[in-house]
């Protein structure tokens, strides 16, 4: 392969505009366009998935992402064809499907986890987003590499001057629909703070299942999976602080600190759950941390709401 472009065949069920596709595969490939040629082997046409196995002859490496090597791919003989092609196979994931909770709306992935484990003995490499996820999958494969999630500076305004700390207190929570339980864990302190601070506003992006929707000065922004639009939509809110709670659950222990990176990229300081995914956050340096206690969350949020100098310092 010396001096040649790596030919990569991608088999993924992730929509190309969605975060998992962009963060983990498409944006890194675009950043290395001079050395990698990628072709997608999965197409959604007329409501049906079309899998192009002719790429197995063309490619140097087969990349299988997240849920693709689930039950259907095995039962259709697709995985067997890929293994028999004799090309190196890489399995890429940023979630531990085996521990996905019932309330996440994707509990069917637990079944996929069993089929993915059947694949793992046949792959050359597994790539994951966190060390915790590496430790989980290292039980099933001897070669698991951590490729951390990063923000793409072509999308995020990481070089802009930061002045968000001196805005009026405006909290943002951002997450996909399946994270409603995470938001639920801080509903009570947020409700009380809205009642206490009459100039405080709250915007909830993505989650539509919350008791906070009926509170005054709460705005609901519908879920939009187009990651290319997300930085602009987030920055346009004019938020001055963020909340990033996580329910204590094995699934959440393996997620990446991508929300910290994204909020930092638009200069929004936040309160983060004091769990392993946010170990990178330095308390009172570039964010605040709160444990699972509701009072701890109320105190931390109240501190940021009341202290605009601290907000600005954390944002910078």
PDB file of C-alpha atoms in Angstrom:
ATOM      1  CA  UNK A   1       0.000   0.000   0.000  1.00  0.00           C
ATOM      2  CA  UNK A   2       3.038   2.305   0.074  1.00  0.00           C
ATOM      3  CA  UNK A   3       2.198   5.480  -1.858  1.00  0.00           C
ATOM      4  CA  UNK A   4      -1.319   4.260  -2.732  1.00  0.00           C
ATOM      5  CA  UNK A   5      -4.704   5.432  -1.489  1.00  0.00           C
ATOM      6  CA  UNK A   6      -6.379   3.112   0.991  1.00  0.00           C
ATOM      7  CA  UNK A   7      -9.638   1.808  -0.474  1.00  0.00           C
ATOM      8  CA  UNK A   8     -12.214   1.554   2.308  1.00  0.00           C
ATOM      9  CA  UNK A   9     -15.611  -0.120   1.921  1.00  0.00           C
ATOM     10  CA  UNK A  10     -18.044   1.163   4.553  1.00  0.00           C
ATOM     11  CA  UNK A  11     -21.063  -0.876   5.623  1.00  0.00           C
ATOM     12  CA  UNK A  12     -23.174   1.147   8.030  1.00  0.00           C
ATOM     13  CA  UNK A  13     -26.822   1.702   8.880  1.00  0.00           C
ATOM     14  CA  UNK A  14     -26.063   5.249  10.082  1.00  0.00           C
ATOM     15  CA  UNK A  15     -27.501   8.072   7.990  1.00  0.00           C
ATOM     16  CA  UNK A  16     -24.543  10.019   6.559  1.00  0.00           C
ATOM     17  CA  UNK A  17     -25.734  13.298   8.070  1.00  0.00           C
ATOM     18  CA  UNK A  18     -26.086  11.835  11.589  1.00  0.00           C
ATOM     19  CA  UNK A  19     -23.445  12.320  14.330  1.00  0.00           C
ATOM     20  CA  UNK A  20     -22.197   8.711  14.505  1.00  0.00           C
ATOM     21  CA  UNK A  21     -21.473   8.629  10.789  1.00  0.00           C
ATOM     22  CA  UNK A  22     -19.772  12.023  10.696  1.00  0.00           C
ATOM     23  CA  UNK A  23     -17.828  11.886  13.955  1.00  0.00           C
ATOM     24  CA  UNK A  24     -16.540   8.344  13.626  1.00  0.00           C
ATOM     25  CA  UNK A  25     -16.056   7.806   9.877  1.00  0.00           C
ATOM     26  CA  UNK A  26     -16.971  10.458   7.323  1.00  0.00           C
ATOM     27  CA  UNK A  27     -15.259  13.544   8.764  1.00  0.00           C
ATOM     28  CA  UNK A  28     -12.004  11.678   9.541  1.00  0.00           C
ATOM     29  CA  UNK A  29     -12.006  10.284   5.994  1.00  0.00           C
ATOM     30  CA  UNK A  30     -12.576  13.753   4.521  1.00  0.00           C
ATOM     31  CA  UNK A  31      -9.696  15.063   6.625  1.00  0.00           C
ATOM     32  CA  UNK A  32      -7.494  12.403   5.016  1.00  0.00           C
ATOM     33  CA  UNK A  33      -8.916  12.648   1.514  1.00  0.00           C
ATOM     34  CA  UNK A  34      -5.486  12.466  -0.048  1.00  0.00           C
ATOM     35  CA  UNK A  35      -4.791   9.015   1.332  1.00  0.00           C
ATOM     36  CA  UNK A  36      -8.207   7.341   1.668  1.00  0.00           C
ATOM     37  CA  UNK A  37     -10.967   6.560  -0.813  1.00  0.00           C
ATOM     38  CA  UNK A  38     -14.245   5.535   0.806  1.00  0.00           C
ATOM     39  CA  UNK A  39     -17.238   3.937  -0.865  1.00  0.00           C
ATOM     40  CA  UNK A  40     -20.496   3.201   0.934  1.00  0.00           C
ATOM     41  CA  UNK A  41     -21.790  -0.335   0.577  1.00  0.00           C
ATOM     42  CA  UNK A  42     -25.260   0.370   1.988  1.00  0.00           C
ATOM     43  CA  UNK A  43     -27.940   2.426   0.258  1.00  0.00           C
ATOM     44  CA  UNK A  44     -31.510   3.156   1.308  1.00  0.00           C
ATOM     45  CA  UNK A  45     -33.649   3.088  -1.824  1.00  0.00           C
ATOM     46  CA  UNK A  46     -37.472   3.083  -1.950  1.00  0.00           C
ATOM     47  CA  UNK A  47     -37.596   2.356   1.760  1.00  0.00           C
ATOM     48  CA  UNK A  48     -35.391  -0.746   1.423  1.00  0.00           C
ATOM     49  CA  UNK A  49     -31.743  -1.327   2.237  1.00  0.00           C
ATOM     50  CA  UNK A  50     -29.526  -2.284  -0.658  1.00  0.00           C
ATOM     51  CA  UNK A  51     -26.160  -3.848   0.228  1.00  0.00           C
ATOM     52  CA  UNK A  52     -23.463  -3.726  -2.454  1.00  0.00           C
ATOM     53  CA  UNK A  53     -21.112  -6.657  -1.918  1.00  0.00           C
ATOM     54  CA  UNK A  54     -19.187  -5.986  -5.123  1.00  0.00           C
ATOM     55  CA  UNK A  55     -17.076  -3.583  -3.081  1.00  0.00           C
ATOM     56  CA  UNK A  56     -15.483  -6.594  -1.420  1.00  0.00           C
ATOM     57  CA  UNK A  57     -13.457  -7.134  -4.588  1.00  0.00           C
ATOM     58  CA  UNK A  58     -12.499  -3.440  -4.898  1.00  0.00           C
ATOM     59  CA  UNK A  59     -11.537  -2.560  -1.333  1.00  0.00           C
ATOM     60  CA  UNK A  60      -8.430  -3.016   0.774  1.00  0.00           C
ATOM     61  CA  UNK A  61     -10.314  -2.888   4.082  1.00  0.00           C
ATOM     62  CA  UNK A  62     -13.925  -3.574   5.067  1.00  0.00           C
ATOM     63  CA  UNK A  63     -15.288  -1.237   7.759  1.00  0.00           C
ATOM     64  CA  UNK A  64     -18.435  -2.371   9.600  1.00  0.00           C
ATOM     65  CA  UNK A  65     -20.030   0.289  11.792  1.00  0.00           C
ATOM     66  CA  UNK A  66     -22.146  -0.087  14.917  1.00  0.00           C
ATOM     67  CA  UNK A  67     -25.311  -2.150  14.337  1.00  0.00           C
ATOM     68  CA  UNK A  68     -24.665  -3.260  10.752  1.00  0.00           C
ATOM     69  CA  UNK A  69     -23.356  -6.742  11.649  1.00  0.00           C
ATOM     70  CA  UNK A  70     -26.550  -7.566  13.542  1.00  0.00           C
ATOM     71  CA  UNK A  71     -29.006 -10.405  13.109  1.00  0.00           C
ATOM     72  CA  UNK A  72     -30.234  -9.486   9.633  1.00  0.00           C
ATOM     73  CA  UNK A  73     -26.746  -9.250   8.139  1.00  0.00           C
ATOM     74  CA  UNK A  74     -25.864 -12.649   9.584  1.00  0.00           C
ATOM     75  CA  UNK A  75     -29.081 -14.388   8.549  1.00  0.00           C
ATOM     76  CA  UNK A  76     -28.872 -12.948   5.019  1.00  0.00           C
ATOM     77  CA  UNK A  77     -25.411 -14.449   4.622  1.00  0.00           C
ATOM     78  CA  UNK A  78     -23.796 -11.013   4.238  1.00  0.00           C
ATOM     79  CA  UNK A  79     -21.336 -11.455   7.104  1.00  0.00           C
ATOM     80  CA  UNK A  80     -20.319 -14.881   5.820  1.00  0.00           C
ATOM     81  CA  UNK A  81     -19.627 -13.382   2.371  1.00  0.00           C
ATOM     82  CA  UNK A  82     -17.486 -10.673   3.934  1.00  0.00           C
ATOM     83  CA  UNK A  83     -15.455 -13.136   5.967  1.00  0.00           C
ATOM     84  CA  UNK A  84     -14.886 -15.394   2.963  1.00  0.00           C
ATOM     85  CA  UNK A  85     -13.692 -12.430   0.876  1.00  0.00           C
ATOM     86  CA  UNK A  86     -10.479 -12.550   2.863  1.00  0.00           C
ATOM     87  CA  UNK A  87     -10.095  -8.775   3.289  1.00  0.00           C
ATOM     88  CA  UNK A  88      -9.174  -7.240   6.657  1.00  0.00           C
ATOM     89  CA  UNK A  89     -12.347  -6.321   8.551  1.00  0.00           C
ATOM     90  CA  UNK A  90     -12.555  -3.498  11.081  1.00  0.00           C
ATOM     91  CA  UNK A  91     -15.528  -3.256  13.434  1.00  0.00           C
ATOM     92  CA  UNK A  92     -16.220   0.285  14.673  1.00  0.00           C
ATOM     93  CA  UNK A  93     -18.598   1.275  17.480  1.00  0.00           C
ATOM     94  CA  UNK A  94     -19.031   4.029  20.045  1.00  0.00           C
ATOM     95  CA  UNK A  95     -21.739   2.361  22.141  1.00  0.00           C
ATOM     96  CA  UNK A  96     -21.912  -0.750  24.286  1.00  0.00           C
ATOM     97  CA  UNK A  97     -25.006  -2.349  22.772  1.00  0.00           C
ATOM     98  CA  UNK A  98     -24.933  -5.207  25.287  1.00  0.00           C
ATOM     99  CA  UNK A  99     -25.787  -2.822  28.135  1.00  0.00           C
ATOM    100  CA  UNK A 100     -28.237  -0.488  26.399  1.00  0.00           C
ATOM    101  CA  UNK A 101     -31.148   0.272  28.791  1.00  0.00           C
ATOM    102  CA  UNK A 102     -34.826  -0.348  28.072  1.00  0.00           C
ATOM    103  CA  UNK A 103     -35.598   3.366  28.323  1.00  0.00           C
ATOM    104  CA  UNK A 104     -33.126   4.338  25.611  1.00  0.00           C
ATOM    105  CA  UNK A 105     -35.601   3.498  22.791  1.00  0.00           C
ATOM    106  CA  UNK A 106     -32.998   1.280  21.089  1.00  0.00           C
ATOM    107  CA  UNK A 107     -33.173  -1.753  23.336  1.00  0.00           C
ATOM    108  CA  UNK A 108     -33.296  -4.005  20.238  1.00  0.00           C
ATOM    109  CA  UNK A 109     -29.553  -3.416  19.998  1.00  0.00           C
ATOM    110  CA  UNK A 110     -29.050  -5.825  22.903  1.00  0.00           C
ATOM    111  CA  UNK A 111     -29.967  -8.620  20.491  1.00  0.00           C
ATOM    112  CA  UNK A 112     -27.585  -7.143  17.936  1.00  0.00           C
ATOM    113  CA  UNK A 113     -24.804  -7.341  20.530  1.00  0.00           C
ATOM    114  CA  UNK A 114     -25.033 -11.144  20.514  1.00  0.00           C
ATOM    115  CA  UNK A 115     -24.643 -11.250  16.733  1.00  0.00           C
ATOM    116  CA  UNK A 116     -21.805  -8.725  16.786  1.00  0.00           C
ATOM    117  CA  UNK A 117     -19.918 -10.961  19.198  1.00  0.00           C
ATOM    118  CA  UNK A 118     -20.205 -13.766  16.654  1.00  0.00           C
ATOM    119  CA  UNK A 119     -18.460 -11.504  14.166  1.00  0.00           C
ATOM    120  CA  UNK A 120     -15.599 -10.391  16.398  1.00  0.00           C
ATOM    121  CA  UNK A 121     -13.399 -13.526  16.045  1.00  0.00           C
ATOM    122  CA  UNK A 122     -13.264 -12.799  12.297  1.00  0.00           C
ATOM    123  CA  UNK A 123     -12.218  -9.132  12.439  1.00  0.00           C
ATOM    124  CA  UNK A 124      -8.674  -7.762  12.404  1.00  0.00           C
ATOM    125  CA  UNK A 125      -9.363  -4.754  14.618  1.00  0.00           C
ATOM    126  CA  UNK A 126     -12.072  -3.191  16.777  1.00  0.00           C
ATOM    127  CA  UNK A 127     -12.152   0.602  17.149  1.00  0.00           C
ATOM    128  CA  UNK A 128     -14.039   2.378  19.943  1.00  0.00           C
ATOM    129  CA  UNK A 129     -14.410   5.888  21.338  1.00  0.00           C
ATOM    130  CA  UNK A 130     -13.465   5.418  25.015  1.00  0.00           C
ATOM    131  CA  UNK A 131     -11.200   3.377  27.255  1.00  0.00           C
ATOM    132  CA  UNK A 132     -14.216   2.075  29.186  1.00  0.00           C
ATOM    133  CA  UNK A 133     -15.715   0.712  25.981  1.00  0.00           C
ATOM    134  CA  UNK A 134     -12.354  -0.775  25.042  1.00  0.00           C
ATOM    135  CA  UNK A 135     -12.292  -2.653  28.340  1.00  0.00           C
ATOM    136  CA  UNK A 136     -15.760  -4.067  27.675  1.00  0.00           C
ATOM    137  CA  UNK A 137     -14.943  -5.307  24.163  1.00  0.00           C
ATOM    138  CA  UNK A 138     -11.442  -6.484  25.042  1.00  0.00           C
ATOM    139  CA  UNK A 139     -13.177  -9.459  26.658  1.00  0.00           C
ATOM    140  CA  UNK A 140     -14.207 -10.553  23.152  1.00  0.00           C
ATOM    141  CA  UNK A 141     -11.301  -9.444  20.949  1.00  0.00           C
ATOM    142  CA  UNK A 142      -7.532  -9.150  21.566  1.00  0.00           C
ATOM    143  CA  UNK A 143      -7.041  -5.965  19.544  1.00  0.00           C
ATOM    144  CA  UNK A 144      -9.255  -3.019  20.481  1.00  0.00           C
ATOM    145  CA  UNK A 145      -8.038   0.511  19.706  1.00  0.00           C
ATOM    146  CA  UNK A 146      -9.383   3.734  21.222  1.00  0.00           C
ATOM    147  CA  UNK A 147     -10.007   6.497  18.672  1.00  0.00           C
ATOM    148  CA  UNK A 148     -11.470   9.369  20.744  1.00  0.00           C
ATOM    149  CA  UNK A 149     -14.294  11.507  19.424  1.00  0.00           C
ATOM    150  CA  UNK A 150     -13.100  14.965  18.388  1.00  0.00           C
ATOM    151  CA  UNK A 151     -14.783  18.149  17.190  1.00  0.00           C
ATOM    152  CA  UNK A 152     -14.276  19.089  13.561  1.00  0.00           C
ATOM    153  CA  UNK A 153     -12.941  22.645  13.411  1.00  0.00           C
ATOM    154  CA  UNK A 154     -14.508  23.040   9.975  1.00  0.00           C
ATOM    155  CA  UNK A 155     -17.904  22.805  11.709  1.00  0.00           C
ATOM    156  CA  UNK A 156     -17.348  24.308  15.155  1.00  0.00           C
ATOM    157  CA  UNK A 157     -16.347  27.946  15.827  1.00  0.00           C
ATOM    158  CA  UNK A 158     -13.469  26.988  18.106  1.00  0.00           C
ATOM    159  CA  UNK A 159     -11.430  30.098  17.243  1.00  0.00           C
ATOM    160  CA  UNK A 160     -14.142  32.658  17.974  1.00  0.00           C
ATOM    161  CA  UNK A 161     -13.868  35.007  20.936  1.00  0.00           C
ATOM    162  CA  UNK A 162     -15.858  33.862  23.951  1.00  0.00           C
ATOM    163  CA  UNK A 163     -18.374  36.191  25.623  1.00  0.00           C
ATOM    164  CA  UNK A 164     -21.160  33.788  26.546  1.00  0.00           C
ATOM    165  CA  UNK A 165     -20.618  34.155  30.289  1.00  0.00           C
ATOM    166  CA  UNK A 166     -21.977  37.695  30.350  1.00  0.00           C
ATOM    167  CA  UNK A 167     -25.269  36.846  28.655  1.00  0.00           C
ATOM    168  CA  UNK A 168     -28.556  36.677  30.550  1.00  0.00           C
ATOM    169  CA  UNK A 169     -28.883  33.306  32.349  1.00  0.00           C
ATOM    170  CA  UNK A 170     -30.109  30.842  29.756  1.00  0.00           C
ATOM    171  CA  UNK A 171     -29.657  27.091  30.266  1.00  0.00           C
ATOM    172  CA  UNK A 172     -29.483  24.598  27.403  1.00  0.00           C
ATOM    173  CA  UNK A 173     -29.894  20.838  27.519  1.00  0.00           C
ATOM    174  CA  UNK A 174     -29.131  18.997  24.270  1.00  0.00           C
ATOM    175  CA  UNK A 175     -29.575  15.304  23.565  1.00  0.00           C
ATOM    176  CA  UNK A 176     -31.339  12.793  21.362  1.00  0.00           C
ATOM    177  CA  UNK A 177     -34.780  11.436  22.271  1.00  0.00           C
ATOM    178  CA  UNK A 178     -33.385   8.373  24.031  1.00  0.00           C
ATOM    179  CA  UNK A 179     -31.738  10.535  26.699  1.00  0.00           C
ATOM    180  CA  UNK A 180     -34.992  11.585  28.357  1.00  0.00           C
ATOM    181  CA  UNK A 181     -34.094   9.671  31.520  1.00  0.00           C
ATOM    182  CA  UNK A 182     -30.861  11.627  31.844  1.00  0.00           C
ATOM    183  CA  UNK A 183     -32.796  14.887  31.667  1.00  0.00           C
ATOM    184  CA  UNK A 184     -35.449  13.530  34.042  1.00  0.00           C
ATOM    185  CA  UNK A 185     -32.783  13.134  36.731  1.00  0.00           C
ATOM    186  CA  UNK A 186     -32.439  16.942  36.994  1.00  0.00           C
ATOM    187  CA  UNK A 187     -36.040  17.984  36.312  1.00  0.00           C
ATOM    188  CA  UNK A 188     -36.765  18.827  39.944  1.00  0.00           C
ATOM    189  CA  UNK A 189     -33.785  21.160  40.526  1.00  0.00           C
ATOM    190  CA  UNK A 190     -34.358  22.839  37.155  1.00  0.00           C
ATOM    191  CA  UNK A 191     -38.038  23.407  37.955  1.00  0.00           C
ATOM    192  CA  UNK A 192     -37.177  24.931  41.323  1.00  0.00           C
ATOM    193  CA  UNK A 193     -34.538  27.201  39.791  1.00  0.00           C
ATOM    194  CA  UNK A 194     -36.975  28.435  37.149  1.00  0.00           C
ATOM    195  CA  UNK A 195     -39.402  29.315  39.918  1.00  0.00           C
ATOM    196  CA  UNK A 196     -36.727  31.097  41.936  1.00  0.00           C
ATOM    197  CA  UNK A 197     -35.003  33.028  39.124  1.00  0.00           C
ATOM    198  CA  UNK A 198     -37.617  34.895  37.109  1.00  0.00           C
ATOM    199  CA  UNK A 199     -35.088  35.956  34.472  1.00  0.00           C
ATOM    200  CA  UNK A 200     -33.856  32.388  33.883  1.00  0.00           C
ATOM    201  CA  UNK A 201     -34.692  30.591  30.635  1.00  0.00           C
ATOM    202  CA  UNK A 202     -34.264  26.965  29.625  1.00  0.00           C
ATOM    203  CA  UNK A 203     -34.042  25.474  26.137  1.00  0.00           C
ATOM    204  CA  UNK A 204     -34.333  21.719  25.628  1.00  0.00           C
ATOM    205  CA  UNK A 205     -32.997  20.419  22.317  1.00  0.00           C
ATOM    206  CA  UNK A 206     -33.871  16.966  21.027  1.00  0.00           C
ATOM    207  CA  UNK A 207     -35.712  15.425  23.965  1.00  0.00           C
ATOM    208  CA  UNK A 208     -39.488  15.705  23.738  1.00  0.00           C
ATOM    209  CA  UNK A 209     -40.452  13.632  26.796  1.00  0.00           C
ATOM    210  CA  UNK A 210     -40.064  15.853  29.857  1.00  0.00           C
ATOM    211  CA  UNK A 211     -42.218  17.422  32.571  1.00  0.00           C
ATOM    212  CA  UNK A 212     -40.258  20.638  32.024  1.00  0.00           C
ATOM    213  CA  UNK A 213     -42.131  21.272  28.771  1.00  0.00           C
ATOM    214  CA  UNK A 214     -45.057  22.719  30.734  1.00  0.00           C
ATOM    215  CA  UNK A 215     -42.926  25.150  32.753  1.00  0.00           C
ATOM    216  CA  UNK A 216     -42.795  28.850  32.014  1.00  0.00           C
ATOM    217  CA  UNK A 217     -39.771  30.180  30.105  1.00  0.00           C
ATOM    218  CA  UNK A 218     -38.959  26.729  28.716  1.00  0.00           C
ATOM    219  CA  UNK A 219     -38.474  26.359  24.952  1.00  0.00           C
ATOM    220  CA  UNK A 220     -38.571  22.993  23.200  1.00  0.00           C
ATOM    221  CA  UNK A 221     -36.469  22.522  20.058  1.00  0.00           C
ATOM    222  CA  UNK A 222     -37.360  19.352  18.092  1.00  0.00           C
ATOM    223  CA  UNK A 223     -34.741  16.704  17.394  1.00  0.00           C
ATOM    224  CA  UNK A 224     -32.766  17.202  14.196  1.00  0.00           C
ATOM    225  CA  UNK A 225     -30.160  14.585  13.391  1.00  0.00           C
ATOM    226  CA  UNK A 226     -28.289  16.650  10.808  1.00  0.00           C
ATOM    227  CA  UNK A 227     -24.948  17.112  12.546  1.00  0.00           C
ATOM    228  CA  UNK A 228     -23.745  19.640  10.002  1.00  0.00           C
ATOM    229  CA  UNK A 229     -26.488  22.020  11.160  1.00  0.00           C
ATOM    230  CA  UNK A 230     -26.058  21.365  14.877  1.00  0.00           C
ATOM    231  CA  UNK A 231     -23.192  23.790  15.664  1.00  0.00           C
ATOM    232  CA  UNK A 232     -25.085  26.698  14.131  1.00  0.00           C
ATOM    233  CA  UNK A 233     -28.344  25.756  15.817  1.00  0.00           C
ATOM    234  CA  UNK A 234     -26.616  25.451  19.190  1.00  0.00           C
ATOM    235  CA  UNK A 235     -24.738  28.740  18.875  1.00  0.00           C
ATOM    236  CA  UNK A 236     -27.882  30.561  17.695  1.00  0.00           C
ATOM    237  CA  UNK A 237     -29.661  29.797  20.988  1.00  0.00           C
ATOM    238  CA  UNK A 238     -27.545  32.359  22.799  1.00  0.00           C
ATOM    239  CA  UNK A 239     -27.308  30.086  25.848  1.00  0.00           C
ATOM    240  CA  UNK A 240     -25.003  31.043  28.700  1.00  0.00           C
ATOM    241  CA  UNK A 241     -24.685  27.637  30.388  1.00  0.00           C
ATOM    242  CA  UNK A 242     -25.437  23.977  29.779  1.00  0.00           C
ATOM    243  CA  UNK A 243     -26.475  21.007  31.893  1.00  0.00           C
ATOM    244  CA  UNK A 244     -25.171  17.533  31.056  1.00  0.00           C
ATOM    245  CA  UNK A 245     -26.662  14.970  33.469  1.00  0.00           C
ATOM    246  CA  UNK A 246     -26.215  11.210  33.146  1.00  0.00           C
ATOM    247  CA  UNK A 247     -28.127   8.450  34.884  1.00  0.00           C
ATOM    248  CA  UNK A 248     -25.760   6.025  36.601  1.00  0.00           C
ATOM    249  CA  UNK A 249     -25.988   2.991  34.328  1.00  0.00           C
ATOM    250  CA  UNK A 250     -23.415   0.668  32.700  1.00  0.00           C
ATOM    251  CA  UNK A 251     -24.355   2.007  29.258  1.00  0.00           C
ATOM    252  CA  UNK A 252     -23.607   5.605  30.228  1.00  0.00           C
ATOM    253  CA  UNK A 253     -20.237   4.644  31.712  1.00  0.00           C
ATOM    254  CA  UNK A 254     -18.821   3.999  28.235  1.00  0.00           C
ATOM    255  CA  UNK A 255     -19.949   7.137  26.392  1.00  0.00           C
ATOM    256  CA  UNK A 256     -17.510   9.800  25.188  1.00  0.00           C
ATOM    257  CA  UNK A 257     -17.198  13.388  26.490  1.00  0.00           C
ATOM    258  CA  UNK A 258     -18.384  14.756  23.146  1.00  0.00           C
ATOM    259  CA  UNK A 259     -20.944  17.089  24.748  1.00  0.00           C
ATOM    260  CA  UNK A 260     -18.184  18.766  26.751  1.00  0.00           C
ATOM    261  CA  UNK A 261     -16.152  19.256  23.561  1.00  0.00           C
ATOM    262  CA  UNK A 262     -19.138  20.625  21.633  1.00  0.00           C
ATOM    263  CA  UNK A 263     -20.228  23.057  24.331  1.00  0.00           C
ATOM    264  CA  UNK A 264     -16.617  24.159  24.798  1.00  0.00           C
ATOM    265  CA  UNK A 265     -16.336  24.779  21.048  1.00  0.00           C
ATOM    266  CA  UNK A 266     -19.145  27.351  21.211  1.00  0.00           C
ATOM    267  CA  UNK A 267     -17.950  28.775  24.532  1.00  0.00           C
ATOM    268  CA  UNK A 268     -20.805  27.496  26.682  1.00  0.00           C
ATOM    269  CA  UNK A 269     -19.754  26.456  30.217  1.00  0.00           C
ATOM    270  CA  UNK A 270     -21.648  23.626  31.814  1.00  0.00           C
ATOM    271  CA  UNK A 271     -22.479  21.459  34.781  1.00  0.00           C
ATOM    272  CA  UNK A 272     -21.510  17.848  34.072  1.00  0.00           C
ATOM    273  CA  UNK A 273     -22.325  14.594  35.808  1.00  0.00           C
ATOM    274  CA  UNK A 274     -19.409  13.523  37.986  1.00  0.00           C
ATOM    275  CA  UNK A 275     -18.890  10.217  36.168  1.00  0.00           C
ATOM    276  CA  UNK A 276     -16.077   8.629  34.169  1.00  0.00           C
ATOM    277  CA  UNK A 277     -17.150  10.060  30.766  1.00  0.00           C
ATOM    278  CA  UNK A 278     -16.515  13.582  32.069  1.00  0.00           C
ATOM    279  CA  UNK A 279     -13.295  12.892  33.954  1.00  0.00           C
ATOM    280  CA  UNK A 280     -11.642  15.277  31.486  1.00  0.00           C
ATOM    281  CA  UNK A 281     -13.683  18.191  32.908  1.00  0.00           C
ATOM    282  CA  UNK A 282     -11.688  20.066  35.556  1.00  0.00           C
ATOM    283  CA  UNK A 283     -14.026  21.240  38.310  1.00  0.00           C
ATOM    284  CA  UNK A 284     -14.188  25.057  38.498  1.00  0.00           C
ATOM    285  CA  UNK A 285     -11.551  25.336  35.740  1.00  0.00           C
ATOM    286  CA  UNK A 286     -13.481  24.522  32.554  1.00  0.00           C
ATOM    287  CA  UNK A 287     -16.763  23.312  34.030  1.00  0.00           C
ATOM    288  CA  UNK A 288     -18.576  22.337  37.183  1.00  0.00           C
ATOM    289  CA  UNK A 289     -19.314  18.773  38.265  1.00  0.00           C
ATOM    290  CA  UNK A 290     -22.222  17.430  40.267  1.00  0.00           C
ATOM    291  CA  UNK A 291     -22.850  13.975  41.654  1.00  0.00           C
ATOM    292  CA  UNK A 292     -26.138  12.088  41.453  1.00  0.00           C
ATOM    293  CA  UNK A 293     -27.702  14.039  44.325  1.00  0.00           C
ATOM    294  CA  UNK A 294     -30.417  16.481  43.207  1.00  0.00           C
ATOM    295  CA  UNK A 295     -29.279  19.069  45.744  1.00  0.00           C
ATOM    296  CA  UNK A 296     -25.757  18.981  44.335  1.00  0.00           C
ATOM    297  CA  UNK A 297     -27.176  19.698  40.890  1.00  0.00           C
ATOM    298  CA  UNK A 298     -29.324  22.535  42.214  1.00  0.00           C
ATOM    299  CA  UNK A 299     -26.323  24.124  43.953  1.00  0.00           C
ATOM    300  CA  UNK A 300     -24.044  23.790  40.924  1.00  0.00           C
ATOM    301  CA  UNK A 301     -26.571  25.202  38.462  1.00  0.00           C
ATOM    302  CA  UNK A 302     -27.522  27.991  40.859  1.00  0.00           C
ATOM    303  CA  UNK A 303     -23.846  28.906  41.179  1.00  0.00           C
ATOM    304  CA  UNK A 304     -23.475  29.340  37.427  1.00  0.00           C
ATOM    305  CA  UNK A 305     -26.807  31.165  37.068  1.00  0.00           C
ATOM    306  CA  UNK A 306     -25.839  33.715  39.717  1.00  0.00           C
ATOM    307  CA  UNK A 307     -22.151  34.196  38.928  1.00  0.00           C
ATOM    308  CA  UNK A 308     -21.561  35.559  35.440  1.00  0.00           C
ATOM    309  CA  UNK A 309     -17.859  36.137  36.147  1.00  0.00           C
ATOM    310  CA  UNK A 310     -17.429  32.425  36.910  1.00  0.00           C
ATOM    311  CA  UNK A 311     -19.429  31.530  33.779  1.00  0.00           C
ATOM    312  CA  UNK A 312     -17.123  33.668  31.668  1.00  0.00           C
ATOM    313  CA  UNK A 313     -14.017  32.232  33.293  1.00  0.00           C
ATOM    314  CA  UNK A 314     -15.142  28.651  32.647  1.00  0.00           C
ATOM    315  CA  UNK A 315     -16.155  29.499  29.071  1.00  0.00           C
ATOM    316  CA  UNK A 316     -12.734  30.984  28.340  1.00  0.00           C
TER     317      UNK A 316
END
